[in-house]
PDB file of C-alpha atoms in Angstrom:
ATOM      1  CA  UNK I  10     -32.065 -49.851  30.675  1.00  0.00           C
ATOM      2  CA  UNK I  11     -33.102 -47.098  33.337  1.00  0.00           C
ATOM      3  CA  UNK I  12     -29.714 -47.801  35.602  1.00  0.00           C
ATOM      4  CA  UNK I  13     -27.487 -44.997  34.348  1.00  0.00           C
ATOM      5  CA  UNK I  14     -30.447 -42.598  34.471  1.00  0.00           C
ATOM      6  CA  UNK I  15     -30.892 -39.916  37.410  1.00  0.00           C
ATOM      7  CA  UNK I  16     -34.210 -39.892  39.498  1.00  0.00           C
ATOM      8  CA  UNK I  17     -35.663 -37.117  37.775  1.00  0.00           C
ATOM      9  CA  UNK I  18     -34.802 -38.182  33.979  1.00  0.00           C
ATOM     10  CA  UNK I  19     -36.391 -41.684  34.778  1.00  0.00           C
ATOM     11  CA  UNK I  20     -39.743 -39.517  36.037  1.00  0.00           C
ATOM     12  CA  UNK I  21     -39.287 -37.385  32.563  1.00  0.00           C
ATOM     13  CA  UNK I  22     -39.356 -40.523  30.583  1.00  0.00           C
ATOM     14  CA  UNK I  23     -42.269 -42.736  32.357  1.00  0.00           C
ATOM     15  CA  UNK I  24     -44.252 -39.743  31.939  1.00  0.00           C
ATOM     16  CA  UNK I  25     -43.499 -39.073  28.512  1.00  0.00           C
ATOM     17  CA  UNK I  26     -44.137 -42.307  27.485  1.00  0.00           C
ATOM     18  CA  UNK I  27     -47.277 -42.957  29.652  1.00  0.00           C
ATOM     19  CA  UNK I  28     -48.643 -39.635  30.167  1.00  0.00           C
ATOM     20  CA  UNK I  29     -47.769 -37.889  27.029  1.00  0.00           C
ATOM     21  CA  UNK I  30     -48.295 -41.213  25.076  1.00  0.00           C
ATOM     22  CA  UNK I  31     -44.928 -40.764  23.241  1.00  0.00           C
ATOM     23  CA  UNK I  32     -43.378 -43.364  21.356  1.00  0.00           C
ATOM     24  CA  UNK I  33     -40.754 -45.521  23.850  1.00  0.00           C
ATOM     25  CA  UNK I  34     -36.817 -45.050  22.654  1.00  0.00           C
ATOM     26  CA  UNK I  35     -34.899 -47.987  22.316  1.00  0.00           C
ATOM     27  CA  UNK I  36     -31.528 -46.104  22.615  1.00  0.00           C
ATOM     28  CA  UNK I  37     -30.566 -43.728  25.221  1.00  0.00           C
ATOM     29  CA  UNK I  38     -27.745 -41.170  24.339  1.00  0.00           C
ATOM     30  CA  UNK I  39     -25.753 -39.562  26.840  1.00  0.00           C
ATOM     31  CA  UNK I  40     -23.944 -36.561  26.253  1.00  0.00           C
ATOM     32  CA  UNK I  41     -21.427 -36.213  29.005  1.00  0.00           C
ATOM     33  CA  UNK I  42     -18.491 -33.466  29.429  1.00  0.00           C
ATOM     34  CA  UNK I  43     -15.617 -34.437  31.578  1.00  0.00           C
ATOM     35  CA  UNK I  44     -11.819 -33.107  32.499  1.00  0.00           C
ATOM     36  CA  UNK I  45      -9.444 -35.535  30.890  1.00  0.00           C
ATOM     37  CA  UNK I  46      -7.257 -34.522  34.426  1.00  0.00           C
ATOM     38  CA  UNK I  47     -10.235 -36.987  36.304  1.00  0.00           C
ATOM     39  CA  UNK I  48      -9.835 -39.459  34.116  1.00  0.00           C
ATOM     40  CA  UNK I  49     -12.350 -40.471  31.045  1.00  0.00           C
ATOM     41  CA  UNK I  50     -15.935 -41.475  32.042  1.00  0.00           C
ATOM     42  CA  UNK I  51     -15.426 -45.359  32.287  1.00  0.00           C
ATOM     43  CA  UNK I  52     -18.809 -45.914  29.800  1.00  0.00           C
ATOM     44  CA  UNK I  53     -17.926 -43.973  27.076  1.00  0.00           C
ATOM     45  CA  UNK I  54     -18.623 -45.243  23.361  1.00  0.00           C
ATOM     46  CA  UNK I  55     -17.050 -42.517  22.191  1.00  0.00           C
ATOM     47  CA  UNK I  56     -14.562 -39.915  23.158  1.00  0.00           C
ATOM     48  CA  UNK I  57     -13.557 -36.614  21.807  1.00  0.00           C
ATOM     49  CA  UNK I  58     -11.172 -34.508  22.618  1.00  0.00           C
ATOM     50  CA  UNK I  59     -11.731 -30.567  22.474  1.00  0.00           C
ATOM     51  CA  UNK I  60      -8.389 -29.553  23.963  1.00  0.00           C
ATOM     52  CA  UNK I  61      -7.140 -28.140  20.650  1.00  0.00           C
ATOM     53  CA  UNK I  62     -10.207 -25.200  20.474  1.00  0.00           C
ATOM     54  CA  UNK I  63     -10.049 -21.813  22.080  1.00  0.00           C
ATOM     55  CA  UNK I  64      -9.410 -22.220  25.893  1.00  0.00           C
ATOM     56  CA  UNK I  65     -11.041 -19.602  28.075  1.00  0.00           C
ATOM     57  CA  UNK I  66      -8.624 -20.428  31.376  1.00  0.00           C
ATOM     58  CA  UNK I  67      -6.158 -17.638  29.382  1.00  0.00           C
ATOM     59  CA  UNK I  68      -8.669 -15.198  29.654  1.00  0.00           C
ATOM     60  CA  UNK I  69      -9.210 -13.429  33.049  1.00  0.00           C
ATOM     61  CA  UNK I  70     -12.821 -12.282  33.437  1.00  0.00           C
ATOM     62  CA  UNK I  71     -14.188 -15.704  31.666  1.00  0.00           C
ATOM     63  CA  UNK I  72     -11.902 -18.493  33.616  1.00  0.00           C
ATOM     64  CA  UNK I  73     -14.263 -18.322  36.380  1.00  0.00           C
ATOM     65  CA  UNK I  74     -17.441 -18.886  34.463  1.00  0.00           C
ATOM     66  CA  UNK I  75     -18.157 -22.098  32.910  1.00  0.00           C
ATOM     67  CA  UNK I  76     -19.464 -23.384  29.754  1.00  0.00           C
ATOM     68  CA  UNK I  77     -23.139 -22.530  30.529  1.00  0.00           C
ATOM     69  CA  UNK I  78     -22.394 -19.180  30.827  1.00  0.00           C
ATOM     70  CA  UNK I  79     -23.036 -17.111  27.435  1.00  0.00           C
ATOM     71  CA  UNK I  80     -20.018 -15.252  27.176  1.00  0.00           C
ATOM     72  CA  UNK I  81     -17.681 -18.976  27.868  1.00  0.00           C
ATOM     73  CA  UNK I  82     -19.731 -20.538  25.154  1.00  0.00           C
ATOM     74  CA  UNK I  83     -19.433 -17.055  22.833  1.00  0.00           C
ATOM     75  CA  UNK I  84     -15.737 -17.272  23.350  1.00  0.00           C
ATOM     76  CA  UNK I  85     -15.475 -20.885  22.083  1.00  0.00           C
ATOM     77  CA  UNK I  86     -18.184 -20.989  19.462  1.00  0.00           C
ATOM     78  CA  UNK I  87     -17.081 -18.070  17.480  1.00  0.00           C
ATOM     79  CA  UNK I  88     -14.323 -19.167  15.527  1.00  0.00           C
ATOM     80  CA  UNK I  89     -14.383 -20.905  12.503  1.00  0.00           C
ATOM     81  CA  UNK I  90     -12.817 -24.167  13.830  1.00  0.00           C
ATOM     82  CA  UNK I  91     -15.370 -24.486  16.483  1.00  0.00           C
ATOM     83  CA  UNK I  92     -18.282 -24.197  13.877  1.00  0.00           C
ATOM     84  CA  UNK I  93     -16.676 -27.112  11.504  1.00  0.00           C
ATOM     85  CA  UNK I  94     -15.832 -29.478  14.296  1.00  0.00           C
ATOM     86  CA  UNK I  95     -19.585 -29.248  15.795  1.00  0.00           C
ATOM     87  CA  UNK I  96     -20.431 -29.727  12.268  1.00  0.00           C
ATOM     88  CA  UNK I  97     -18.477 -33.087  11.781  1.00  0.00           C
ATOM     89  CA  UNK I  98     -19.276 -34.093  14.968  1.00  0.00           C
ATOM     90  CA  UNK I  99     -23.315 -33.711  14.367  1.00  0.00           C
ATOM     91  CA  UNK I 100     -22.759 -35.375  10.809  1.00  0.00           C
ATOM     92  CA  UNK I 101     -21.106 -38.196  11.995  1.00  0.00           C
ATOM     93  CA  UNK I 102     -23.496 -38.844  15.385  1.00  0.00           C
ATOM     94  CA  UNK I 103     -26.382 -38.779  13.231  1.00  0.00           C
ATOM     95  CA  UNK I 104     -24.910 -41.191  10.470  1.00  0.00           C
ATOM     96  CA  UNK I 105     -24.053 -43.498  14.064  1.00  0.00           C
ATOM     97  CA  UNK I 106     -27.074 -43.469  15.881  1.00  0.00           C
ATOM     98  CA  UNK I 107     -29.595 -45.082  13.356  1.00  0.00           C
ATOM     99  CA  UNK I 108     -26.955 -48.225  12.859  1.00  0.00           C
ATOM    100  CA  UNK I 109     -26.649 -48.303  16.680  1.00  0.00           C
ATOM    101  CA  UNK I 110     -30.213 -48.998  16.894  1.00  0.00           C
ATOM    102  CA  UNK I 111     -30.630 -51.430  13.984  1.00  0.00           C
ATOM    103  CA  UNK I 112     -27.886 -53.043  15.828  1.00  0.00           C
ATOM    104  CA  UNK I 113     -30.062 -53.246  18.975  1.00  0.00           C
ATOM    105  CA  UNK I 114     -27.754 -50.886  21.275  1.00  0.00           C
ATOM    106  CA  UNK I 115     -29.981 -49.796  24.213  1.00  0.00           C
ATOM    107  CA  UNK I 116     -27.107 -46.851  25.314  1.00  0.00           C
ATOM    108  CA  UNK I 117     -24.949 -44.567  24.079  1.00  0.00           C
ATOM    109  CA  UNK I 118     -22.280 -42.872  25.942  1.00  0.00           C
ATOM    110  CA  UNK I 119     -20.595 -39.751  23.785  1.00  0.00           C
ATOM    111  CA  UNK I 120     -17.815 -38.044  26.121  1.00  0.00           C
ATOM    112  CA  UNK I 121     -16.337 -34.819  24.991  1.00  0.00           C
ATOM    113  CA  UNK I 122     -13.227 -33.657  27.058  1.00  0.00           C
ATOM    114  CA  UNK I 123     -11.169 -30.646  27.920  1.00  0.00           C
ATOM    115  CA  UNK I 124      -8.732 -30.178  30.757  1.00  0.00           C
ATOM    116  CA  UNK I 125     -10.736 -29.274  33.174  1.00  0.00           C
ATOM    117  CA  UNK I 126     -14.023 -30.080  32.223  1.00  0.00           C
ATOM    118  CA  UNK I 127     -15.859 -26.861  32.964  1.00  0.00           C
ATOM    119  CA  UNK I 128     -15.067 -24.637  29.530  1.00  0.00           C
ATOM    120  CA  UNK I 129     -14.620 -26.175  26.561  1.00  0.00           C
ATOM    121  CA  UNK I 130     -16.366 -29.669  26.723  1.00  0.00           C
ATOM    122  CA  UNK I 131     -19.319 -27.939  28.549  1.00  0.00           C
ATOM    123  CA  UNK I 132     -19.801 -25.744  25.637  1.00  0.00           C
ATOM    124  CA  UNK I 133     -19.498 -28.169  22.990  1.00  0.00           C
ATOM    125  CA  UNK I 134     -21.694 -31.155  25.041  1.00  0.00           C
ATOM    126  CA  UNK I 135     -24.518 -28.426  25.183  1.00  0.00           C
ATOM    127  CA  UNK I 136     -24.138 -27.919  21.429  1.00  0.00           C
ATOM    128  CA  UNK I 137     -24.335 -31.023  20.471  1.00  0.00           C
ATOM    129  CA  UNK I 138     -27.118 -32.244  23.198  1.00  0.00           C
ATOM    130  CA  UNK I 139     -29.327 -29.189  21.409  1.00  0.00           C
ATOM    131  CA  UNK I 140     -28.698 -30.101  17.837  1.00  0.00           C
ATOM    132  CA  UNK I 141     -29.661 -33.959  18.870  1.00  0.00           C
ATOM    133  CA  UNK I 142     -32.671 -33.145  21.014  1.00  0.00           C
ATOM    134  CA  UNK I 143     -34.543 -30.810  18.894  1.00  0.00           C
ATOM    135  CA  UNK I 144     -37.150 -33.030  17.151  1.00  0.00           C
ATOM    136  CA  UNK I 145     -38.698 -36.124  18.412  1.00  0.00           C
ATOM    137  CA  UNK I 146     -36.396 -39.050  16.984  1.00  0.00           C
ATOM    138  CA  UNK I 147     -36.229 -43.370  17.799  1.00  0.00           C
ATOM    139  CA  UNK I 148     -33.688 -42.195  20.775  1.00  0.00           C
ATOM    140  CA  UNK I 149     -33.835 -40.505  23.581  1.00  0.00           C
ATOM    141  CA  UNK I 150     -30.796 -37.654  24.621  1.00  0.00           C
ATOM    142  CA  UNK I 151     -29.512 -37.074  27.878  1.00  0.00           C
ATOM    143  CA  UNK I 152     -26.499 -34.711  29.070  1.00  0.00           C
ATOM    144  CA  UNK I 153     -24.602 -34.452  31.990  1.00  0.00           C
ATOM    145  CA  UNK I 154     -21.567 -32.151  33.025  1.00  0.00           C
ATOM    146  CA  UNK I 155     -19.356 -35.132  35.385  1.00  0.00           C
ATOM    147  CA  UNK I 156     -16.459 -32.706  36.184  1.00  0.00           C
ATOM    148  CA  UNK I 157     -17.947 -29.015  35.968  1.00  0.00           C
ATOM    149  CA  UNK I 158     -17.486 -28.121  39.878  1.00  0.00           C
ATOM    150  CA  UNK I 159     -14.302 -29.836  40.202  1.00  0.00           C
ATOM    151  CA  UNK I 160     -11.936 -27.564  40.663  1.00  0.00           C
ATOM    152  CA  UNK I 161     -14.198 -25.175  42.726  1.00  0.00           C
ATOM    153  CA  UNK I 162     -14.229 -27.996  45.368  1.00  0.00           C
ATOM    154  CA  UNK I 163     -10.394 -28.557  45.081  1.00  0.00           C
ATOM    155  CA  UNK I 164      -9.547 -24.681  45.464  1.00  0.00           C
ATOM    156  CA  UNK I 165     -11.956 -24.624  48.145  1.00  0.00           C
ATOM    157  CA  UNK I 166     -10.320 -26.861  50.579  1.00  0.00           C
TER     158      UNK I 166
END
């Protein structure tokens, strides 16, 4: 199922599988960060909500930046609560994704929300996209930031 997938991550994956002559995946996972203020993504399998971690907004020189920017995902990675959570969220993905696929689930939708959807649930999507995307495995990983410019188009008008 190709429908959810963005021009250029369909182009990725033909020539991945065709060009590269990698092995197709049967299950896509999406990691998507969102702004629970817009709402939760209407596909999500699963939802988490990072509101209770470290929240950058209360600091000055790092509420404009966004969770892509170093020191943003500095600020909310180093703490100890941070660290665990990623590391209970990674454990229990992994344990997930194998019986979604024996199960014959084509798509996977994991949502992780903050507020606003440009600090916090940035940072942690981007953990968790790198920890599931670094060795080839039966499914494919995706990520996407749905809310990340929101408020810079609301305070612009």
């Amino acid at each position: 199922n190709t429908s959810r997938m963005l021009t250029r991550e369909l182009k990725k994956e033909i020539i991945r599988i065709f060009v590269d002559d990698k092995e197709f995946h049967s299950l896509m996972v999406s990691v998507v960060s969102f702004g629970f203020k817009y709402g939760i993504p209407s596909d999500a399998d699963l939802v988490f909500d990072v509101r209770f971690l470290p929240n950058p907004d209360y600091i000055d020189e790092l509420r404009p930046q966004r969770g892509n920017d170093k020191p943003v995902r500095d600020y909310v990675m180093n703490n100890d609560i941070s660290k665990e959570f990623l590391k209970k969220l990674v454990d229990m993905v992994e344990f997930l994704i194998p019986n979604y696929v024996a199960e014959g689930k084509n798509q996977l939708v994991i949502a992780i929300g903050c507020t606003g959807g440009k600090h916090r649930s940035v940072t942690l999507a981007n953990e968790l996209y790198e920890r599931l995307s670094v060795a080839e495995k039966e499914y494919g990983v995706r990520k996407e930031h749905r809310d990340i410019e929101k408020d810079a188009i609301t305070k612009a008008k």
